[in-house]
mmCIF file with all atom_site columns, C-alpha atoms and ligand atoms in Angstrom:
data_model
loop_
_atom_site.group_PDB
_atom_site.id
_atom_site.type_symbol
_atom_site.label_atom_id
_atom_site.label_alt_id
_atom_site.label_comp_id
_atom_site.label_asym_id
_atom_site.label_entity_id
_atom_site.label_seq_id
_atom_site.pdbx_PDB_ins_code
_atom_site.Cartn_x
_atom_site.Cartn_y
_atom_site.Cartn_z
_atom_site.occupancy
_atom_site.B_iso_or_equiv
_atom_site.pdbx_formal_charge
_atom_site.auth_seq_id
_atom_site.auth_comp_id
_atom_site.auth_asym_id
_atom_site.auth_atom_id
_atom_site.pdbx_PDB_model_num
ATOM   1   C CA  . MET X 1 1   ? 70.301 132.325 92.444  1.00 0.00 ? 249 MET X CA  1
ATOM   2   C CA  . SER X 1 2   ? 67.714 130.139 94.191  1.00 0.00 ? 250 SER X CA  1
ATOM   3   C CA  . ASN X 1 3   ? 69.835 130.921 97.852  1.00 0.00 ? 251 ASN X CA  1
ATOM   4   C CA  . ARG X 1 4   ? 69.314 127.130 98.103  1.00 0.00 ? 252 ARG X CA  1
ATOM   5   C CA  . THR X 1 5   ? 72.210 123.654 98.136  1.00 0.00 ? 253 THR X CA  1
ATOM   6   C CA  . PHE X 1 6   ? 71.869 120.686 98.385  1.00 0.00 ? 254 PHE X CA  1
ATOM   7   C CA  . THR X 1 7   ? 73.922 118.591 100.784 1.00 0.00 ? 255 THR X CA  1
ATOM   8   C CA  . MET X 1 8   ? 75.074 114.779 101.763 1.00 0.00 ? 256 MET X CA  1
ATOM   9   C CA  . ILE X 1 9   ? 77.218 113.994 104.991 1.00 0.00 ? 257 ILE X CA  1
ATOM   10  C CA  . LYS X 1 10  ? 78.828 111.381 103.262 1.00 0.00 ? 258 LYS X CA  1
ATOM   11  C CA  . PRO X 1 11  ? 78.994 107.641 104.991 1.00 0.00 ? 259 PRO X CA  1
ATOM   12  C CA  . ASP X 1 12  ? 82.340 107.448 106.517 1.00 0.00 ? 260 ASP X CA  1
ATOM   13  C CA  . ALA X 1 13  ? 81.297 110.896 108.780 1.00 0.00 ? 261 ALA X CA  1
ATOM   14  C CA  . THR X 1 14  ? 78.466 108.980 110.024 1.00 0.00 ? 262 THR X CA  1
ATOM   15  C CA  . SER X 1 15  ? 80.368 106.401 109.992 1.00 0.00 ? 263 SER X CA  1
ATOM   16  C CA  . LYS X 1 16  ? 82.953 108.090 112.575 1.00 0.00 ? 264 LYS X CA  1
ATOM   17  C CA  . GLY X 1 17  ? 79.882 109.881 114.754 1.00 0.00 ? 265 GLY X CA  1
ATOM   18  C CA  . TYR X 1 18  ? 80.592 112.989 112.722 1.00 0.00 ? 266 TYR X CA  1
ATOM   19  C CA  . THR X 1 19  ? 77.082 114.016 111.667 1.00 0.00 ? 267 THR X CA  1
ATOM   20  C CA  . GLY X 1 20  ? 76.254 116.258 114.975 1.00 0.00 ? 268 GLY X CA  1
ATOM   21  C CA  . ALA X 1 21  ? 79.174 118.022 114.549 1.00 0.00 ? 269 ALA X CA  1
ATOM   22  C CA  . ILE X 1 22  ? 79.287 118.884 110.578 1.00 0.00 ? 270 ILE X CA  1
ATOM   23  C CA  . LEU X 1 23  ? 75.695 119.967 111.435 1.00 0.00 ? 271 LEU X CA  1
ATOM   24  C CA  . ASP X 1 24  ? 76.300 122.493 114.001 1.00 0.00 ? 272 ASP X CA  1
ATOM   25  C CA  . GLN X 1 25  ? 79.207 124.052 112.199 1.00 0.00 ? 273 GLN X CA  1
ATOM   26  C CA  . ILE X 1 26  ? 76.658 123.707 109.189 1.00 0.00 ? 274 ILE X CA  1
ATOM   27  C CA  . ILE X 1 27  ? 73.954 126.014 111.460 1.00 0.00 ? 275 ILE X CA  1
ATOM   28  C CA  . LYS X 1 28  ? 76.624 128.792 112.767 1.00 0.00 ? 276 LYS X CA  1
ATOM   29  C CA  . GLU X 1 29  ? 77.181 129.303 109.267 1.00 0.00 ? 277 GLU X CA  1
ATOM   30  C CA  . GLY X 1 30  ? 73.860 130.360 109.390 1.00 0.00 ? 278 GLY X CA  1
ATOM   31  C CA  . TYR X 1 31  ? 72.210 128.055 106.636 1.00 0.00 ? 279 TYR X CA  1
ATOM   32  C CA  . SER X 1 32  ? 68.691 126.902 107.540 1.00 0.00 ? 280 SER X CA  1
ATOM   33  C CA  . VAL X 1 33  ? 67.450 123.559 107.034 1.00 0.00 ? 281 VAL X CA  1
ATOM   34  C CA  . LYS X 1 34  ? 64.531 123.041 104.547 1.00 0.00 ? 282 LYS X CA  1
ATOM   35  C CA  . ALA X 1 35  ? 64.667 119.639 104.680 1.00 0.00 ? 283 ALA X CA  1
ATOM   36  C CA  . MET X 1 36  ? 66.980 116.689 105.945 1.00 0.00 ? 284 MET X CA  1
ATOM   37  C CA  . LYS X 1 37  ? 66.745 112.818 106.250 1.00 0.00 ? 285 LYS X CA  1
ATOM   38  C CA  . TRP X 1 38  ? 68.856 109.716 107.780 1.00 0.00 ? 286 TRP X CA  1
ATOM   39  C CA  . THR X 1 39  ? 68.948 107.172 104.847 1.00 0.00 ? 287 THR X CA  1
ATOM   40  C CA  . LYS X 1 40  ? 71.268 104.567 102.929 1.00 0.00 ? 288 LYS X CA  1
ATOM   41  C CA  . LEU X 1 41  ? 71.669 104.591 99.516  1.00 0.00 ? 289 LEU X CA  1
ATOM   42  C CA  . THR X 1 42  ? 71.761 101.459 96.496  1.00 0.00 ? 290 THR X CA  1
ATOM   43  C CA  . THR X 1 43  ? 74.762 100.852 94.918  1.00 0.00 ? 291 THR X CA  1
ATOM   44  C CA  . GLU X 1 44  ? 72.311 101.666 91.920  1.00 0.00 ? 292 GLU X CA  1
ATOM   45  C CA  . GLN X 1 45  ? 71.180 104.825 93.825  1.00 0.00 ? 293 GLN X CA  1
ATOM   46  C CA  . ALA X 1 46  ? 74.212 106.173 94.587  1.00 0.00 ? 294 ALA X CA  1
ATOM   47  C CA  . GLY X 1 47  ? 75.038 105.356 90.580  1.00 0.00 ? 295 GLY X CA  1
ATOM   48  C CA  . LEU X 1 48  ? 72.560 107.503 89.789  1.00 0.00 ? 296 LEU X CA  1
ATOM   49  C CA  . PHE X 1 49  ? 73.047 109.875 92.039  1.00 0.00 ? 297 PHE X CA  1
ATOM   50  C CA  . TYR X 1 50  ? 76.778 110.554 90.609  1.00 0.00 ? 298 TYR X CA  1
ATOM   51  C CA  . ASP X 1 51  ? 75.719 109.894 86.988  1.00 0.00 ? 299 ASP X CA  1
ATOM   52  C CA  . ILE X 1 52  ? 78.123 112.350 85.508  1.00 0.00 ? 300 ILE X CA  1
ATOM   53  C CA  . HIS X 1 53  ? 81.076 110.672 86.704  1.00 0.00 ? 301 HIS X CA  1
ATOM   54  C CA  . ARG X 1 54  ? 80.475 107.360 85.323  1.00 0.00 ? 302 ARG X CA  1
ATOM   55  C CA  . GLU X 1 55  ? 83.334 107.593 83.094  1.00 0.00 ? 303 GLU X CA  1
ATOM   56  C CA  . ARG X 1 56  ? 85.763 109.208 85.693  1.00 0.00 ? 304 ARG X CA  1
ATOM   57  C CA  . PRO X 1 57  ? 88.129 106.125 86.556  1.00 0.00 ? 305 PRO X CA  1
ATOM   58  C CA  . PHE X 1 58  ? 86.698 106.521 90.727  1.00 0.00 ? 306 PHE X CA  1
ATOM   59  C CA  . PHE X 1 59  ? 83.329 105.842 89.112  1.00 0.00 ? 307 PHE X CA  1
ATOM   60  C CA  . GLY X 1 60  ? 83.387 102.376 91.397  1.00 0.00 ? 308 GLY X CA  1
ATOM   61  C CA  . GLU X 1 61  ? 84.745 102.735 94.054  1.00 0.00 ? 309 GLU X CA  1
ATOM   62  C CA  . LEU X 1 62  ? 82.216 106.313 95.232  1.00 0.00 ? 310 LEU X CA  1
ATOM   63  C CA  . VAL X 1 63  ? 79.409 104.148 94.606  1.00 0.00 ? 311 VAL X CA  1
ATOM   64  C CA  . ASN X 1 64  ? 80.696 101.411 96.961  1.00 0.00 ? 312 ASN X CA  1
ATOM   65  C CA  . PHE X 1 65  ? 81.326 104.113 99.012  1.00 0.00 ? 313 PHE X CA  1
ATOM   66  C CA  . MET X 1 66  ? 79.040 105.881 98.842  1.00 0.00 ? 314 MET X CA  1
ATOM   67  C CA  . SER X 1 67  ? 76.930 102.615 99.271  1.00 0.00 ? 315 SER X CA  1
ATOM   68  C CA  . SER X 1 68  ? 78.176 101.539 102.126 1.00 0.00 ? 316 SER X CA  1
ATOM   69  C CA  . GLY X 1 69  ? 76.848 102.688 104.972 1.00 0.00 ? 317 GLY X CA  1
ATOM   70  C CA  . PRO X 1 70  ? 74.099 105.795 105.735 1.00 0.00 ? 318 PRO X CA  1
ATOM   71  C CA  . ILE X 1 71  ? 74.167 108.971 104.542 1.00 0.00 ? 319 ILE X CA  1
ATOM   72  C CA  . VAL X 1 72  ? 72.360 112.086 105.909 1.00 0.00 ? 320 VAL X CA  1
ATOM   73  C CA  . ALA X 1 73  ? 70.700 115.096 102.682 1.00 0.00 ? 321 ALA X CA  1
ATOM   74  C CA  . ALA X 1 74  ? 69.377 117.887 103.361 1.00 0.00 ? 322 ALA X CA  1
ATOM   75  C CA  . ILE X 1 75  ? 68.400 121.239 101.820 1.00 0.00 ? 323 ILE X CA  1
ATOM   76  C CA  . LEU X 1 76  ? 69.880 124.126 103.068 1.00 0.00 ? 324 LEU X CA  1
ATOM   77  C CA  . GLU X 1 77  ? 68.600 127.847 102.513 1.00 0.00 ? 325 GLU X CA  1
ATOM   78  C CA  . LYS X 1 78  ? 71.462 130.962 103.240 1.00 0.00 ? 326 LYS X CA  1
ATOM   79  C CA  . GLU X 1 79  ? 71.639 133.518 100.898 1.00 0.00 ? 327 GLU X CA  1
ATOM   80  C CA  . ASN X 1 80  ? 74.310 132.405 97.700  1.00 0.00 ? 328 ASN X CA  1
ATOM   81  C CA  . ALA X 1 81  ? 73.981 129.433 99.466  1.00 0.00 ? 329 ALA X CA  1
ATOM   82  C CA  . VAL X 1 82  ? 75.728 126.869 96.469  1.00 0.00 ? 330 VAL X CA  1
ATOM   83  C CA  . GLU X 1 83  ? 79.698 129.154 96.625  1.00 0.00 ? 331 GLU X CA  1
ATOM   84  C CA  . ASP X 1 84  ? 78.968 129.289 100.071 1.00 0.00 ? 332 ASP X CA  1
ATOM   85  C CA  . PHE X 1 85  ? 78.757 125.603 101.180 1.00 0.00 ? 333 PHE X CA  1
ATOM   86  C CA  . ARG X 1 86  ? 81.406 124.787 98.358  1.00 0.00 ? 334 ARG X CA  1
ATOM   87  C CA  . THR X 1 87  ? 83.627 127.337 100.407 1.00 0.00 ? 335 THR X CA  1
ATOM   88  C CA  . LEU X 1 88  ? 83.184 126.111 104.218 1.00 0.00 ? 336 LEU X CA  1
ATOM   89  C CA  . ILE X 1 89  ? 83.463 122.608 103.062 1.00 0.00 ? 337 ILE X CA  1
ATOM   90  C CA  . GLY X 1 90  ? 86.808 122.758 101.502 1.00 0.00 ? 338 GLY X CA  1
ATOM   91  C CA  . ALA X 1 91  ? 88.220 121.177 98.328  1.00 0.00 ? 339 ALA X CA  1
ATOM   92  C CA  . THR X 1 92  ? 87.699 118.040 97.604  1.00 0.00 ? 340 THR X CA  1
ATOM   93  C CA  . ASN X 1 93  ? 90.587 116.786 98.575  1.00 0.00 ? 341 ASN X CA  1
ATOM   94  C CA  . PRO X 1 94  ? 91.006 117.188 102.074 1.00 0.00 ? 342 PRO X CA  1
ATOM   95  C CA  . ALA X 1 95  ? 95.006 117.399 102.143 1.00 0.00 ? 343 ALA X CA  1
ATOM   96  C CA  . ASN X 1 96  ? 94.012 120.315 100.167 1.00 0.00 ? 344 ASN X CA  1
ATOM   97  C CA  . ALA X 1 97  ? 91.546 121.757 102.134 1.00 0.00 ? 345 ALA X CA  1
ATOM   98  C CA  . ALA X 1 98  ? 91.430 125.693 103.751 1.00 0.00 ? 346 ALA X CA  1
ATOM   99  C CA  . GLU X 1 99  ? 91.645 124.766 106.997 1.00 0.00 ? 347 GLU X CA  1
ATOM   100 C CA  . GLY X 1 100 ? 88.271 125.424 110.125 1.00 0.00 ? 348 GLY X CA  1
ATOM   101 C CA  . THR X 1 101 ? 86.380 123.836 106.530 1.00 0.00 ? 349 THR X CA  1
ATOM   102 C CA  . ILE X 1 102 ? 84.328 120.678 107.424 1.00 0.00 ? 350 ILE X CA  1
ATOM   103 C CA  . ARG X 1 103 ? 86.793 118.534 104.728 1.00 0.00 ? 351 ARG X CA  1
ATOM   104 C CA  . LYS X 1 104 ? 90.104 120.166 106.807 1.00 0.00 ? 352 LYS X CA  1
ATOM   105 C CA  . ASN X 1 105 ? 87.853 118.862 109.766 1.00 0.00 ? 353 ASN X CA  1
ATOM   106 C CA  . PHE X 1 106 ? 86.885 115.496 108.944 1.00 0.00 ? 354 PHE X CA  1
ATOM   107 C CA  . ALA X 1 107 ? 87.731 114.585 105.432 1.00 0.00 ? 355 ALA X CA  1
ATOM   108 C CA  . ALA X 1 108 ? 90.046 110.949 105.114 1.00 0.00 ? 356 ALA X CA  1
ATOM   109 C CA  . SER X 1 109 ? 91.037 111.716 101.177 1.00 0.00 ? 357 SER X CA  1
ATOM   110 C CA  . ILE X 1 110 ? 89.573 112.377 98.235  1.00 0.00 ? 358 ILE X CA  1
ATOM   111 C CA  . GLY X 1 111 ? 87.125 109.810 98.059  1.00 0.00 ? 359 GLY X CA  1
ATOM   112 C CA  . GLU X 1 112 ? 86.588 109.870 101.646 1.00 0.00 ? 360 GLU X CA  1
ATOM   113 C CA  . ASN X 1 113 ? 85.201 113.402 102.384 1.00 0.00 ? 361 ASN X CA  1
ATOM   114 C CA  . ALA X 1 114 ? 83.403 113.006 104.736 1.00 0.00 ? 362 ALA X CA  1
ATOM   115 C CA  . VAL X 1 115 ? 80.491 115.496 102.852 1.00 0.00 ? 363 VAL X CA  1
ATOM   116 C CA  . HIS X 1 116 ? 78.980 116.789 100.075 1.00 0.00 ? 364 HIS X CA  1
ATOM   117 C CA  . GLY X 1 117 ? 77.979 119.808 98.501  1.00 0.00 ? 365 GLY X CA  1
ATOM   118 C CA  . SER X 1 118 ? 76.414 121.150 95.682  1.00 0.00 ? 366 SER X CA  1
ATOM   119 C CA  . ASP X 1 119 ? 78.296 123.112 92.573  1.00 0.00 ? 367 ASP X CA  1
ATOM   120 C CA  . SER X 1 120 ? 75.564 124.792 90.664  1.00 0.00 ? 368 SER X CA  1
ATOM   121 C CA  . ASP X 1 121 ? 72.108 126.281 90.931  1.00 0.00 ? 369 ASP X CA  1
ATOM   122 C CA  . GLU X 1 122 ? 70.161 123.936 89.047  1.00 0.00 ? 370 GLU X CA  1
ATOM   123 C CA  . ASN X 1 123 ? 72.620 121.112 90.511  1.00 0.00 ? 371 ASN X CA  1
ATOM   124 C CA  . ALA X 1 124 ? 71.361 121.919 93.940  1.00 0.00 ? 372 ALA X CA  1
ATOM   125 C CA  . GLN X 1 125 ? 67.602 121.166 92.449  1.00 0.00 ? 373 GLN X CA  1
ATOM   126 C CA  . ILE X 1 126 ? 68.325 118.595 90.770  1.00 0.00 ? 374 ILE X CA  1
ATOM   127 C CA  . GLU X 1 127 ? 70.097 117.172 93.443  1.00 0.00 ? 375 GLU X CA  1
ATOM   128 C CA  . GLY X 1 128 ? 67.293 117.898 96.267  1.00 0.00 ? 376 GLY X CA  1
ATOM   129 C CA  . ASP X 1 129 ? 64.602 116.511 93.828  1.00 0.00 ? 377 ASP X CA  1
ATOM   130 C CA  . PHE X 1 130 ? 66.701 113.088 93.812  1.00 0.00 ? 378 PHE X CA  1
ATOM   131 C CA  . PHE X 1 131 ? 66.300 112.647 97.649  1.00 0.00 ? 379 PHE X CA  1
ATOM   132 C CA  . PHE X 1 132 ? 62.825 114.751 98.702  1.00 0.00 ? 380 PHE X CA  1
ATOM   133 C CA  . SER X 1 133 ? 59.610 115.557 97.520  1.00 0.00 ? 381 SER X CA  1
ATOM   134 C CA  . LYS X 1 134 ? 57.583 118.552 98.033  1.00 0.00 ? 382 LYS X CA  1
ATOM   135 C CA  . LEU X 1 135 ? 55.762 117.422 100.785 1.00 0.00 ? 383 LEU X CA  1
ATOM   136 C CA  . GLU X 1 136 ? 59.159 116.531 102.442 1.00 0.00 ? 384 GLU X CA  1
ATOM   137 C CA  . ARG X 1 137 ? 60.186 120.660 102.443 1.00 0.00 ? 385 ARG X CA  1
ATOM   138 C CA  . PHE X 1 138 ? 59.728 123.215 105.112 1.00 0.00 ? 386 PHE X CA  1
HETATM 139 P P1  . GDP H 2 .   ? 83.328 117.759 94.280  1.00 0.00 ? 596 GDP H P1  1
HETATM 140 O O1  . GDP H 2 .   ? 82.035 118.047 93.787  1.00 0.00 ? 596 GDP H O1  1
HETATM 141 O O2  . GDP H 2 .   ? 83.998 119.035 94.776  1.00 0.00 ? 596 GDP H O2  1
HETATM 142 O O3  . GDP H 2 .   ? 82.482 116.713 95.277  1.00 0.00 ? 596 GDP H O3  1
HETATM 143 O O4  . GDP H 2 .   ? 84.082 116.261 93.921  1.00 0.00 ? 596 GDP H O4  1
HETATM 144 P P2  . GDP H 2 .   ? 84.071 116.214 91.896  1.00 0.00 ? 596 GDP H P2  1
HETATM 145 O O5  . GDP H 2 .   ? 82.994 115.956 92.150  1.00 0.00 ? 596 GDP H O5  1
HETATM 146 O O6  . GDP H 2 .   ? 85.387 116.060 91.420  1.00 0.00 ? 596 GDP H O6  1
HETATM 147 O O7  . GDP H 2 .   ? 83.847 114.649 92.506  1.00 0.00 ? 596 GDP H O7  1
HETATM 148 C C1  . GDP H 2 .   ? 82.731 114.226 93.274  1.00 0.00 ? 596 GDP H C1  1
HETATM 149 C C2  . GDP H 2 .   ? 82.901 112.936 94.362  1.00 0.00 ? 596 GDP H C2  1
HETATM 150 O O8  . GDP H 2 .   ? 83.496 111.705 93.608  1.00 0.00 ? 596 GDP H O8  1
HETATM 151 C C3  . GDP H 2 .   ? 84.611 113.674 95.193  1.00 0.00 ? 596 GDP H C3  1
HETATM 152 O O9  . GDP H 2 .   ? 82.895 114.705 96.517  1.00 0.00 ? 596 GDP H O9  1
HETATM 153 C C4  . GDP H 2 .   ? 85.003 112.645 96.247  1.00 0.00 ? 596 GDP H C4  1
HETATM 154 O O10 . GDP H 2 .   ? 83.888 111.575 97.306  1.00 0.00 ? 596 GDP H O10 1
HETATM 155 C C5  . GDP H 2 .   ? 85.040 111.394 94.245  1.00 0.00 ? 596 GDP H C5  1
HETATM 156 N N1  . GDP H 2 .   ? 86.511 111.481 94.280  1.00 0.00 ? 596 GDP H N1  1
HETATM 157 C C6  . GDP H 2 .   ? 86.670 112.684 93.897  1.00 0.00 ? 596 GDP H C6  1
HETATM 158 N N2  . GDP H 2 .   ? 88.205 112.477 92.612  1.00 0.00 ? 596 GDP H N2  1
HETATM 159 C C7  . GDP H 2 .   ? 88.011 110.807 93.871  1.00 0.00 ? 596 GDP H C7  1
HETATM 160 C C8  . GDP H 2 .   ? 88.757 109.648 93.077  1.00 0.00 ? 596 GDP H C8  1
HETATM 161 O O11 . GDP H 2 .   ? 90.229 110.439 92.192  1.00 0.00 ? 596 GDP H O11 1
HETATM 162 N N3  . GDP H 2 .   ? 89.512 109.227 94.438  1.00 0.00 ? 596 GDP H N3  1
HETATM 163 C C9  . GDP H 2 .   ? 88.412 108.911 95.119  1.00 0.00 ? 596 GDP H C9  1
HETATM 164 N N4  . GDP H 2 .   ? 88.095 107.013 95.038  1.00 0.00 ? 596 GDP H N4  1
HETATM 165 N N5  . GDP H 2 .   ? 86.905 109.280 95.223  1.00 0.00 ? 596 GDP H N5  1
HETATM 166 C C10 . GDP H 2 .   ? 87.010 110.198 94.272  1.00 0.00 ? 596 GDP H C10 1
#
């Protein structure tokens, strides 16, 4: 277990001014920030990041949404980070997300759902490597 996960605060949440509140909730849950950047994906970069979903009917919508505005990308560390962070963010569709989760608190819809969280240690590593060099992790 790596005890690290990768997250993005998505364009819906950054544009609504939720960045600070979401980071506050994450840090209060005991995660420490190992890398962080404010950036914006091109459609090509968003397509590469979500390559696993390329055949899904919502792929075009997802890529357009994820490249529509700035995001915050971050590597977070805590014991059992991947699994606990998935619990903290809640279900993909905020309508099904538990009370108090980040998606329940801040997400609008299944597509525009405020945050990303890696679903395995392996993907946390791959996704962190997508955004950060060794020099950008502390
Ligand atoms: P996650 O692991 O909870 O983020 O969910 P998935 O890996 O299943 O999907 C990745 C992302 O694709 C989600 O977080 C949503 O932003 C988006 N997504 C998933 N399902 C749908 C859908 O039915 N419609 C749209 N527009 N986007 C979706």
